[in-house]
mmCIF file of C-alpha atoms in Angstrom:
data_model
loop_
_atom_site.group_PDB
_atom_site.id
_atom_site.type_symbol
_atom_site.label_atom_id
_atom_site.label_comp_id
_atom_site.label_asym_id
_atom_site.label_seq_id
_atom_site.Cartn_x
_atom_site.Cartn_y
_atom_site.Cartn_z
ATOM 1 C CA MET U 1145 -40.721 65.925 98.218
ATOM 2 C CA SER U 1146 -39.068 66.957 94.963
ATOM 3 C CA GLN U 1147 -37.602 70.148 96.389
ATOM 4 C CA TYR U 1148 -35.857 68.482 99.318
ATOM 5 C CA PHE U 1149 -35.296 64.874 98.259
ATOM 6 C CA ALA U 1150 -35.208 64.785 94.438
ATOM 7 C CA PRO U 1151 -34.465 68.285 93.088
ATOM 8 C CA THR U 1152 -35.147 68.804 89.405
ATOM 9 C CA ARG U 1153 -36.895 71.311 87.164
ATOM 10 C CA LEU U 1154 -39.620 71.450 84.541
ATOM 11 C CA VAL U 1155 -38.629 72.727 81.096
ATOM 12 C CA ILE U 1156 -41.894 73.675 79.415
ATOM 13 C CA THR U 1157 -42.601 74.640 75.810
ATOM 14 C CA PHE U 1158 -45.902 75.306 74.054
ATOM 15 C CA GLU U 1159 -47.140 74.342 70.594
ATOM 16 C CA HIS U 1160 -47.330 77.442 68.409
ATOM 17 C CA ASN U 1161 -47.852 76.053 64.925
ATOM 18 C CA GLY U 1162 -49.510 72.633 64.595
ATOM 19 C CA PRO U 1163 -52.675 71.070 66.096
ATOM 20 C CA GLY U 1164 -53.390 72.259 69.606
ATOM 21 C CA ALA U 1165 -51.393 75.459 69.151
ATOM 22 C CA PHE U 1166 -51.413 78.392 71.548
ATOM 23 C CA SER U 1167 -51.513 81.903 70.134
ATOM 24 C CA GLN U 1168 -48.302 83.901 70.348
ATOM 25 C CA ASP U 1169 -49.944 86.280 72.799
ATOM 26 C CA GLU U 1170 -50.931 83.346 75.054
ATOM 27 C CA ILE U 1171 -47.371 81.993 74.982
ATOM 28 C CA ASP U 1172 -45.921 85.405 75.792
ATOM 29 C CA ASN U 1173 -48.223 85.836 78.791
ATOM 30 C CA VAL U 1174 -48.653 82.270 80.087
ATOM 31 C CA ALA U 1175 -46.119 82.665 82.926
ATOM 32 C CA ILE U 1176 -46.783 84.616 86.106
ATOM 33 C CA ARG U 1177 -43.451 85.613 87.649
ATOM 34 C CA GLY U 1178 -42.349 86.865 91.027
ATOM 35 C CA SER U 1179 -40.223 89.919 91.683
ATOM 36 C CA ASP U 1180 -37.084 87.790 91.256
ATOM 37 C CA GLY U 1181 -38.233 86.553 87.823
ATOM 38 C CA ARG U 1182 -39.023 83.018 89.001
ATOM 39 C CA VAL U 1183 -42.132 81.432 87.481
ATOM 40 C CA LEU U 1184 -44.791 81.178 90.189
ATOM 41 C CA ALA U 1185 -47.803 80.092 88.138
ATOM 42 C CA LEU U 1186 -48.972 79.206 84.640
ATOM 43 C CA LYS U 1187 -52.169 80.539 83.098
ATOM 44 C CA LEU U 1188 -53.544 77.250 81.781
ATOM 45 C CA PRO U 1189 -57.115 75.846 81.709
ATOM 46 C CA GLN U 1190 -58.697 75.299 85.113
ATOM 47 C CA LYS U 1191 -60.977 72.478 83.960
ATOM 48 C CA SER U 1192 -59.218 69.935 81.781
ATOM 49 C CA ILE U 1193 -58.300 66.367 80.998
ATOM 50 C CA LEU U 1194 -54.518 66.002 80.860
ATOM 51 C CA VAL U 1195 -53.088 63.198 78.728
ATOM 52 C CA ALA U 1196 -49.424 62.326 78.243
ATOM 53 C CA ASN U 1197 -47.048 59.658 77.027
ATOM 54 C CA HIS U 1198 -45.957 57.203 79.717
ATOM 55 C CA GLN U 1199 -42.270 56.390 80.247
ATOM 56 C CA VAL U 1200 -41.634 56.033 83.986
ATOM 57 C CA TYR U 1201 -43.783 55.406 87.046
ATOM 58 C CA ALA U 1202 -42.978 58.920 88.264
ATOM 59 C CA ASP U 1203 -44.659 60.485 85.210
ATOM 60 C CA TRP U 1204 -47.841 61.077 87.206
ATOM 61 C CA TRP U 1205 -45.780 62.717 89.958
ATOM 62 C CA TYR U 1206 -44.319 65.281 87.561
ATOM 63 C CA ALA U 1207 -47.719 65.823 85.934
ATOM 64 C CA TRP U 1208 -49.053 66.601 89.403
ATOM 65 C CA CYS U 1209 -46.155 69.022 89.911
ATOM 66 C CA LEU U 1210 -47.229 70.758 86.688
ATOM 67 C CA THR U 1211 -50.729 71.213 88.097
ATOM 68 C CA TYR U 1212 -49.172 72.922 91.129
ATOM 69 C CA PHE U 1213 -48.108 75.751 88.841
ATOM 70 C CA MET U 1214 -51.521 75.637 87.142
ATOM 71 C CA ASP U 1215 -53.011 76.013 90.646
ATOM 72 C CA THR U 1216 -55.263 72.992 90.137
ATOM 73 C CA HIS U 1217 -53.189 70.563 92.240
ATOM 74 C CA ARG U 1218 -55.786 70.433 95.018
ATOM 75 C CA ASP U 1219 -58.396 69.227 92.526
ATOM 76 C CA VAL U 1220 -56.471 66.553 90.634
ATOM 77 C CA CYS U 1221 -57.871 63.130 89.832
ATOM 78 C CA ILE U 1222 -55.618 60.412 88.416
ATOM 79 C CA VAL U 1223 -56.522 56.996 86.991
ATOM 80 C CA LEU U 1224 -54.289 54.256 88.383
ATOM 81 C CA LYS U 1225 -54.270 50.486 88.417
ATOM 82 C CA LYS U 1226 -56.186 48.997 91.323
ATOM 83 C CA SER U 1227 -53.155 47.291 92.877
ATOM 84 C CA LEU U 1228 -51.748 50.712 93.878
ATOM 85 C CA LYS U 1229 -54.776 51.467 96.032
ATOM 86 C CA TRP U 1230 -53.355 49.773 99.127
ATOM 87 C CA VAL U 1231 -49.714 50.852 98.873
ATOM 88 C CA PRO U 1232 -48.874 52.063 102.420
ATOM 89 C CA ILE U 1233 -49.154 55.828 102.930
ATOM 90 C CA ILE U 1234 -49.064 56.719 99.199
ATOM 91 C CA GLY U 1235 -52.065 54.553 98.328
ATOM 92 C CA TRP U 1236 -54.010 55.817 101.320
ATOM 93 C CA GLY U 1237 -53.255 59.387 100.288
ATOM 94 C CA MET U 1238 -54.449 58.714 96.745
ATOM 95 C CA GLN U 1239 -57.713 57.369 98.129
ATOM 96 C CA PHE U 1240 -58.043 60.546 100.202
ATOM 97 C CA PHE U 1241 -57.818 62.554 96.953
ATOM 98 C CA ASN U 1242 -60.545 60.392 95.351
ATOM 99 C CA PHE U 1243 -58.259 58.972 92.672
ATOM 100 C CA ILE U 1244 -59.902 56.436 90.382
ATOM 101 C CA PHE U 1245 -58.537 52.889 90.597
ATOM 102 C CA LEU U 1246 -59.364 50.561 87.712
ATOM 103 C CA ALA U 1247 -59.025 46.795 87.423
ATOM 104 C CA ARG U 1248 -58.142 47.099 83.697
ATOM 105 C CA SER U 1249 -61.255 45.152 82.800
ATOM 106 C CA TRP U 1250 -63.391 47.485 80.724
ATOM 107 C CA ALA U 1251 -66.535 45.471 81.352
ATOM 108 C CA SER U 1252 -66.271 46.134 85.091
ATOM 109 C CA ASP U 1253 -64.522 49.511 84.968
ATOM 110 C CA ARG U 1254 -66.658 51.574 82.606
ATOM 111 C CA LEU U 1255 -69.698 52.131 84.834
ATOM 112 C CA TYR U 1256 -67.523 53.056 87.795
ATOM 113 C CA LEU U 1257 -65.282 55.355 85.729
ATOM 114 C CA VAL U 1258 -68.099 57.300 84.100
ATOM 115 C CA LYS U 1259 -70.055 57.536 87.356
ATOM 116 C CA GLN U 1260 -67.064 58.978 89.224
ATOM 117 C CA LEU U 1261 -66.213 61.407 86.440
ATOM 118 C CA GLY U 1262 -69.796 62.599 86.230
ATOM 119 C CA LEU U 1263 -69.781 63.360 89.951
ATOM 120 C CA LEU U 1264 -66.432 65.165 89.697
ATOM 121 C CA GLY U 1265 -67.615 67.188 86.713
ATOM 122 C CA GLU U 1266 -70.872 68.196 88.361
ATOM 123 C CA ARG U 1267 -69.084 69.284 91.523
ATOM 124 C CA ALA U 1268 -66.496 71.322 89.603
ATOM 125 C CA GLN U 1269 -69.158 73.040 87.518
ATOM 126 C CA ASP U 1270 -71.649 73.661 90.323
ATOM 127 C CA HIS U 1271 -69.036 75.094 92.701
ATOM 128 C CA ASP U 1272 -66.847 76.647 89.991
ATOM 129 C CA THR U 1273 -63.763 74.823 91.263
ATOM 130 C CA PRO U 1274 -60.774 73.605 89.214
ATOM 131 C CA LEU U 1275 -60.536 70.050 87.929
ATOM 132 C CA THR U 1276 -57.618 68.287 86.274
ATOM 133 C CA PHE U 1277 -58.171 64.653 85.332
ATOM 134 C CA ILE U 1278 -54.898 62.900 84.416
ATOM 135 C CA LEU U 1279 -54.987 59.897 82.085
ATOM 136 C CA TYR U 1280 -52.344 57.911 80.200
ATOM 137 C CA PRO U 1281 -53.934 56.484 77.023
ATOM 138 C CA GLU U 1282 -51.034 54.093 76.417
ATOM 139 C CA GLY U 1283 -52.139 52.310 79.584
ATOM 140 C CA THR U 1284 -48.658 51.191 80.574
ATOM 141 C CA LEU U 1285 -44.986 52.092 80.349
ATOM 142 C CA VAL U 1286 -42.912 51.885 77.187
ATOM 143 C CA SER U 1287 -40.597 48.929 77.842
ATOM 144 C CA PRO U 1288 -39.027 45.890 76.157
ATOM 145 C CA ASP U 1289 -42.118 43.918 77.198
ATOM 146 C CA THR U 1290 -44.761 46.354 75.936
ATOM 147 C CA ARG U 1291 -43.021 47.342 72.699
ATOM 148 C CA PRO U 1292 -43.899 44.016 70.939
ATOM 149 C CA VAL U 1293 -47.520 44.323 72.124
ATOM 150 C CA SER U 1294 -47.798 47.737 70.484
ATOM 151 C CA LYS U 1295 -46.236 46.344 67.300
ATOM 152 C CA LYS U 1296 -48.751 43.498 67.240
ATOM 153 C CA TYR U 1297 -51.611 45.960 67.708
ATOM 154 C CA ALA U 1298 -50.259 48.137 64.884
ATOM 155 C CA ASP U 1299 -49.995 45.119 62.581
ATOM 156 C CA LYS U 1300 -53.586 44.207 63.402
ATOM 157 C CA LEU U 1301 -54.702 47.708 62.374
ATOM 158 C CA GLY U 1302 -52.488 47.650 59.301
ATOM 159 C CA ILE U 1303 -50.535 50.767 60.329
ATOM 160 C CA SER U 1304 -46.967 51.613 61.299
ATOM 161 C CA ASP U 1305 -45.935 51.263 64.917
ATOM 162 C CA MET U 1306 -44.501 54.131 66.948
ATOM 163 C CA SER U 1307 -40.786 54.488 67.689
ATOM 164 C CA HIS U 1308 -40.802 56.216 71.092
ATOM 165 C CA THR U 1309 -44.375 55.755 72.320
ATOM 166 C CA LEU U 1310 -47.011 53.025 72.342
ATOM 167 C CA LEU U 1311 -50.160 53.083 70.255
ATOM 168 C CA PRO U 1312 -52.846 54.665 72.459
ATOM 169 C CA ARG U 1313 -56.047 52.928 73.440
ATOM 170 C CA SER U 1314 -58.860 55.373 72.874
ATOM 171 C CA THR U 1315 -61.819 53.855 74.727
ATOM 172 C CA GLY U 1316 -61.105 55.117 78.254
ATOM 173 C CA LEU U 1317 -60.250 58.630 77.102
ATOM 174 C CA HIS U 1318 -63.282 58.800 74.804
ATOM 175 C CA TYR U 1319 -65.652 57.825 77.601
ATOM 176 C CA SER U 1320 -63.937 60.243 79.988
ATOM 177 C CA LEU U 1321 -64.222 63.168 77.578
ATOM 178 C CA ARG U 1322 -67.914 62.483 76.982
ATOM 179 C CA ALA U 1323 -68.667 62.046 80.690
ATOM 180 C CA LEU U 1324 -66.946 65.275 81.729
ATOM 181 C CA SER U 1325 -67.937 67.428 78.759
ATOM 182 C CA SER U 1326 -71.608 66.666 79.447
ATOM 183 C CA CYS U 1327 -71.128 68.458 82.786
ATOM 184 C CA VAL U 1328 -68.361 70.938 81.913
ATOM 185 C CA PRO U 1329 -69.155 72.779 78.634
ATOM 186 C CA ASP U 1330 -65.766 74.543 78.435
ATOM 187 C CA LEU U 1331 -63.689 71.418 79.107
ATOM 188 C CA GLN U 1332 -60.181 71.508 77.610
ATOM 189 C CA LEU U 1333 -57.845 68.670 76.626
ATOM 190 C CA LEU U 1334 -54.203 69.296 77.564
ATOM 191 C CA ASP U 1335 -51.875 67.048 75.577
ATOM 192 C CA VAL U 1336 -48.448 66.880 77.244
ATOM 193 C CA THR U 1337 -45.433 65.229 75.635
ATOM 194 C CA VAL U 1338 -42.822 64.337 78.262
ATOM 195 C CA GLY U 1339 -39.145 63.742 77.617
ATOM 196 C CA TYR U 1340 -36.192 63.030 79.881
ATOM 197 C CA PRO U 1341 -32.787 64.418 78.824
ATOM 198 C CA GLY U 1342 -30.172 62.308 77.086
ATOM 199 C CA MET U 1343 -26.979 61.050 78.600
ATOM 200 C CA SER U 1344 -25.127 63.384 80.939
ATOM 201 C CA TYR U 1345 -22.838 63.031 83.939
ATOM 202 C CA ARG U 1346 -23.927 64.280 87.330
ATOM 203 C CA PHE U 1347 -21.996 64.054 90.559
ATOM 204 C CA PHE U 1348 -23.918 62.039 93.076
ATOM 205 C CA LEU U 1349 -22.908 61.764 96.699
ATOM 206 C CA ASN U 1350 -24.484 59.817 99.522
ATOM 207 C CA ARG U 1351 -23.371 57.341 102.108
ATOM 208 C CA HIS U 1352 -23.164 54.536 99.544
ATOM 209 C CA VAL U 1353 -21.787 56.152 96.381
ATOM 210 C CA SER U 1354 -19.307 58.954 95.771
ATOM 211 C CA HIS U 1355 -18.510 59.187 92.069
ATOM 212 C CA PRO U 1356 -19.999 60.514 88.828
ATOM 213 C CA ILE U 1357 -23.077 58.618 87.726
ATOM 214 C CA LEU U 1358 -24.376 58.379 84.175
ATOM 215 C CA VAL U 1359 -28.019 59.475 84.101
ATOM 216 C CA GLY U 1360 -30.526 60.273 81.402
ATOM 217 C CA VAL U 1361 -32.544 58.289 78.889
ATOM 218 C CA PRO U 1362 -30.925 57.669 75.486
ATOM 219 C CA PRO U 1363 -33.081 57.599 72.317
ATOM 220 C CA THR U 1364 -32.905 53.813 72.154
ATOM 221 C CA GLY U 1365 -33.453 53.293 75.873
ATOM 222 C CA TYR U 1366 -36.485 52.976 78.104
ATOM 223 C CA GLY U 1367 -37.180 55.487 80.847
ATOM 224 C CA GLN U 1368 -38.293 52.870 83.337
ATOM 225 C CA SER U 1369 -34.802 51.339 83.122
ATOM 226 C CA TYR U 1370 -33.214 54.576 84.326
ATOM 227 C CA TYR U 1371 -35.663 56.278 86.677
ATOM 228 C CA THR U 1372 -37.756 54.423 89.217
ATOM 229 C CA LEU U 1373 -39.550 55.733 92.285
ATOM 230 C CA ARG U 1374 -36.820 54.110 94.366
ATOM 231 C CA SER U 1375 -33.914 55.587 92.417
ATOM 232 C CA ILE U 1376 -35.502 59.060 92.331
ATOM 233 C CA PHE U 1377 -36.524 59.419 95.970
ATOM 234 C CA PHE U 1378 -34.418 56.892 97.893
ATOM 235 C CA ASP U 1379 -31.179 56.790 95.886
ATOM 236 C CA GLN U 1380 -31.500 60.524 95.159
ATOM 237 C CA ILE U 1381 -30.947 60.238 91.410
ATOM 238 C CA PRO U 1382 -33.765 62.330 89.924
ATOM 239 C CA PRO U 1383 -33.818 63.296 86.251
ATOM 240 C CA PRO U 1384 -31.803 66.509 85.765
ATOM 241 C CA ALA U 1385 -34.862 68.008 84.055
ATOM 242 C CA VAL U 1386 -38.339 66.980 82.918
ATOM 243 C CA HIS U 1387 -39.190 68.436 79.520
ATOM 244 C CA MET U 1388 -42.885 69.002 78.754
ATOM 245 C CA HIS U 1389 -44.404 70.204 75.494
ATOM 246 C CA ILE U 1390 -48.023 71.300 75.896
ATOM 247 C CA ARG U 1391 -50.828 71.389 73.344
ATOM 248 C CA ARG U 1392 -54.406 72.439 74.070
ATOM 249 C CA PHE U 1393 -57.687 71.407 72.439
ATOM 250 C CA ASP U 1394 -61.144 72.804 73.146
ATOM 251 C CA VAL U 1395 -63.121 69.566 73.515
ATOM 252 C CA ALA U 1396 -66.422 70.981 72.245
ATOM 253 C CA LYS U 1397 -64.812 72.520 69.144
ATOM 254 C CA HIS U 1398 -61.745 70.482 68.224
ATOM 255 C CA VAL U 1399 -62.131 66.938 69.568
ATOM 256 C CA PRO U 1400 -64.478 64.514 67.733
ATOM 257 C CA ILE U 1401 -66.116 62.908 70.763
ATOM 258 C CA GLY U 1402 -69.448 62.528 68.971
ATOM 259 C CA ALA U 1403 -72.844 64.095 69.547
ATOM 260 C CA LEU U 1404 -74.055 64.300 73.137
ATOM 261 C CA PRO U 1405 -77.794 64.028 73.881
ATOM 262 C CA SER U 1406 -79.372 67.444 74.364
ATOM 263 C CA GLY U 1407 -82.002 68.304 76.938
ATOM 264 C CA ALA U 1408 -81.252 65.318 79.166
ATOM 265 C CA SER U 1409 -81.265 65.778 82.927
ATOM 266 C CA ARG U 1410 -77.862 65.733 84.551
ATOM 267 C CA THR U 1411 -78.842 62.892 86.863
ATOM 268 C CA GLN U 1412 -80.437 59.738 85.548
ATOM 269 C CA PRO U 1413 -83.174 57.801 87.406
ATOM 270 C CA ASN U 1414 -80.716 55.050 88.307
ATOM 271 C CA GLY U 1415 -78.659 57.545 90.321
ATOM 272 C CA TYR U 1416 -75.756 57.773 87.904
ATOM 273 C CA PRO U 1417 -74.777 61.121 86.421
ATOM 274 C CA GLN U 1418 -75.686 61.946 82.854
ATOM 275 C CA GLY U 1419 -72.154 60.989 81.850
ATOM 276 C CA GLN U 1420 -73.019 57.301 82.222
ATOM 277 C CA THR U 1421 -75.444 57.383 79.310
ATOM 278 C CA THR U 1422 -73.414 59.726 77.153
ATOM 279 C CA GLY U 1423 -70.329 57.627 77.748
ATOM 280 C CA ILE U 1424 -71.682 54.140 77.092
ATOM 281 C CA ASP U 1425 -74.064 54.628 74.186
ATOM 282 C CA VAL U 1426 -71.513 55.661 71.548
ATOM 283 C CA PRO U 1427 -72.137 54.653 67.905
ATOM 284 C CA GLU U 1428 -69.374 52.560 66.397
ATOM 285 C CA ASP U 1429 -68.618 55.072 63.645
ATOM 286 C CA GLU U 1430 -68.085 57.831 66.228
ATOM 287 C CA ARG U 1431 -65.722 55.586 68.183
ATOM 288 C CA GLU U 1432 -63.704 54.922 65.053
ATOM 289 C CA VAL U 1433 -63.471 58.629 64.213
ATOM 290 C CA PHE U 1434 -62.155 59.429 67.692
ATOM 291 C CA ASP U 1435 -59.751 56.475 67.594
ATOM 292 C CA VAL U 1436 -58.188 57.763 64.363
ATOM 293 C CA TRP U 1437 -58.042 61.325 65.735
ATOM 294 C CA LEU U 1438 -56.215 60.212 68.891
ATOM 295 C CA ARG U 1439 -53.862 57.978 66.934
ATOM 296 C CA ASP U 1440 -52.923 60.922 64.700
ATOM 297 C CA ARG U 1441 -52.121 63.000 67.796
ATOM 298 C CA TRP U 1442 -49.917 60.181 69.056
ATOM 299 C CA PHE U 1443 -48.012 59.918 65.777
ATOM 300 C CA GLU U 1444 -47.355 63.653 66.140
ATOM 301 C CA LYS U 1445 -46.233 63.006 69.707
ATOM 302 C CA ASP U 1446 -43.847 60.313 68.476
ATOM 303 C CA GLN U 1447 -42.361 62.823 66.023
ATOM 304 C CA LEU U 1448 -42.007 65.324 68.866
ATOM 305 C CA MET U 1449 -40.062 62.713 70.818
ATOM 306 C CA GLN U 1450 -37.742 62.192 67.847
ATOM 307 C CA ARG U 1451 -37.170 65.952 67.630
ATOM 308 C CA PHE U 1452 -36.421 66.030 71.346
ATOM 309 C CA TYR U 1453 -33.785 63.317 71.035
ATOM 310 C CA ASP U 1454 -32.285 64.994 67.961
ATOM 311 C CA THR U 1455 -32.178 68.577 69.254
ATOM 312 C CA GLY U 1456 -32.698 68.466 73.017
ATOM 313 C CA SER U 1457 -35.931 70.469 72.720
ATOM 314 C CA PHE U 1458 -39.532 69.875 71.715
ATOM 315 C CA SER U 1459 -39.968 73.268 70.105
ATOM 316 C CA PRO U 1460 -38.809 73.796 66.489
ATOM 317 C CA SER U 1461 -38.386 77.513 67.198
ATOM 318 C CA LEU U 1462 -37.403 78.651 70.667
ATOM 319 C CA ASP U 1463 -37.707 82.240 69.450
ATOM 320 C CA LYS U 1464 -41.479 81.867 69.087
ATOM 321 C CA SER U 1465 -41.980 79.375 71.917
ATOM 322 C CA PRO U 1466 -39.210 79.985 74.483
ATOM 323 C CA ALA U 1467 -38.777 77.293 77.096
ATOM 324 C CA LEU U 1468 -39.851 78.071 80.647
ATOM 325 C CA ASP U 1469 -37.297 76.697 83.093
ATOM 326 C CA ILE U 1470 -39.127 76.125 86.381
ATOM 327 C CA PRO U 1471 -37.336 74.644 89.433
ATOM 328 C CA LEU U 1472 -39.614 72.303 91.351
ATOM 329 C CA GLN U 1473 -39.832 74.460 94.445
ATOM 330 C CA LEU U 1474 -42.659 75.709 96.604
ATOM 331 C CA ARG U 1475 -43.706 79.301 96.123
ATOM 332 C CA ASN U 1476 -43.522 79.732 99.886
ATOM 333 C CA LYS U 1477 -42.050 77.394 102.484
ATOM 334 C CA ARG U 1478 -45.123 77.947 104.670
ATOM 335 C CA GLU U 1479 -46.961 75.694 102.214
ATOM 336 C CA ILE U 1480 -45.188 72.754 103.838
ATOM 337 C CA LEU U 1481 -47.545 73.209 106.795
ATOM 338 C CA ASP U 1482 -50.519 73.115 104.413
ATOM 339 C CA ALA U 1483 -49.283 69.821 102.996
ATOM 340 C CA TYR U 1484 -48.804 68.043 106.310
ATOM 341 C CA CYS U 1485 -51.164 69.767 108.726
ATOM 342 C CA PHE U 1486 -53.853 67.096 108.280
ATOM 343 C CA PHE U 1487 -51.440 64.618 109.926
ATOM 344 C CA VAL U 1488 -51.452 66.675 113.147
ATOM 345 C CA PRO U 1489 -54.982 65.710 114.356
ATOM 346 C CA ALA U 1490 -54.250 62.065 113.540
ATOM 347 C CA ILE U 1491 -50.989 62.125 115.511
ATOM 348 C CA ILE U 1492 -52.617 63.906 118.451
ATOM 349 C CA GLY U 1493 -55.526 61.461 118.409
ATOM 350 C CA TYR U 1494 -53.182 58.474 118.293
ATOM 351 C CA ALA U 1495 -51.076 59.862 121.149
ATOM 352 C CA TRP U 1496 -54.190 60.570 123.211
ATOM 353 C CA THR U 1497 -55.537 57.029 122.826
ATOM 354 C CA LYS U 1498 -52.123 55.647 123.837
ATOM 355 C CA PHE U 1499 -52.035 57.937 126.845
ATOM 356 C CA CYS U 1500 -55.538 56.936 127.891
ATOM 357 C CA HIS U 1501 -54.670 53.267 127.476
ATOM 358 C CA LEU U 1502 -51.580 53.623 129.667
ATOM 359 C CA ALA U 1503 -53.528 55.622 132.244
ATOM 360 C CA LEU U 1504 -56.064 52.828 132.539
#
């Protein structure tokens, strides 16, 4: 879809100094290139929770594109609001991939979330398959409507509000980390900061418009005002690039999720995975510790966004962490058949039933 209808590229940098840093050797060897020098894959964790700031509805799309180069795209799970479940074609596809749809009511969502994650974690560990669980802790897009809500929440906590992001809500991520880490001992947390380039002119031509169009998100603007699913894929105005700065945390060593019960069976008598118990019964002091830890990471993310708007890059030193410029293109055009081949039996079956009906 991106290659043919909304061409853009990922510009990826890696943390090499602060929290979540990669070693210099890891940065130097993270990219797997083809004979022509094009990046074909990225050597990143195969079992992870991926979190990111949320600016446009297409954020999850570009996060999924990132997992294509991680080679975990077939085993992605994304948390989305329940209303998207029945969107024609797209919603059905997301159900096919076992995405998790939440009603945004924690009282009703938590059992379902932890149960599903426990099952996903057990399957990934038992069969040694990849797993990337994508979650947006801000819960919604940064916009003129949500900015005051974040400010009110910051005032309630007695802290400063963010400038380019929203204060994250830690509960869903905390439960998710506990549920998955109880099944996946080497679980990693990938923290991705996403930025869309500043103002630039691009020539845009279609049957409706034939003139230069101003695209890009300014520092004082909101991404959702510039890039929508409609404008990206139907009006053919994709972002010229999607910048991603990646940090990595070993959950067991570097993330304060609290102590998990030891020696418990992976499946509880009530049929829920172990993650249900480890996720729900969290002491208040452990919740507060994780909440502060996540908030600190988000303040760092907000500073990264300021650096991006000031310099056009997330990395303070491109010599140590050079940007990887990756066009959103398939490694091989034959993969198109892999993407759409499951439609073939459905089309044949539909045509056959129509033929039989007409024959009768």
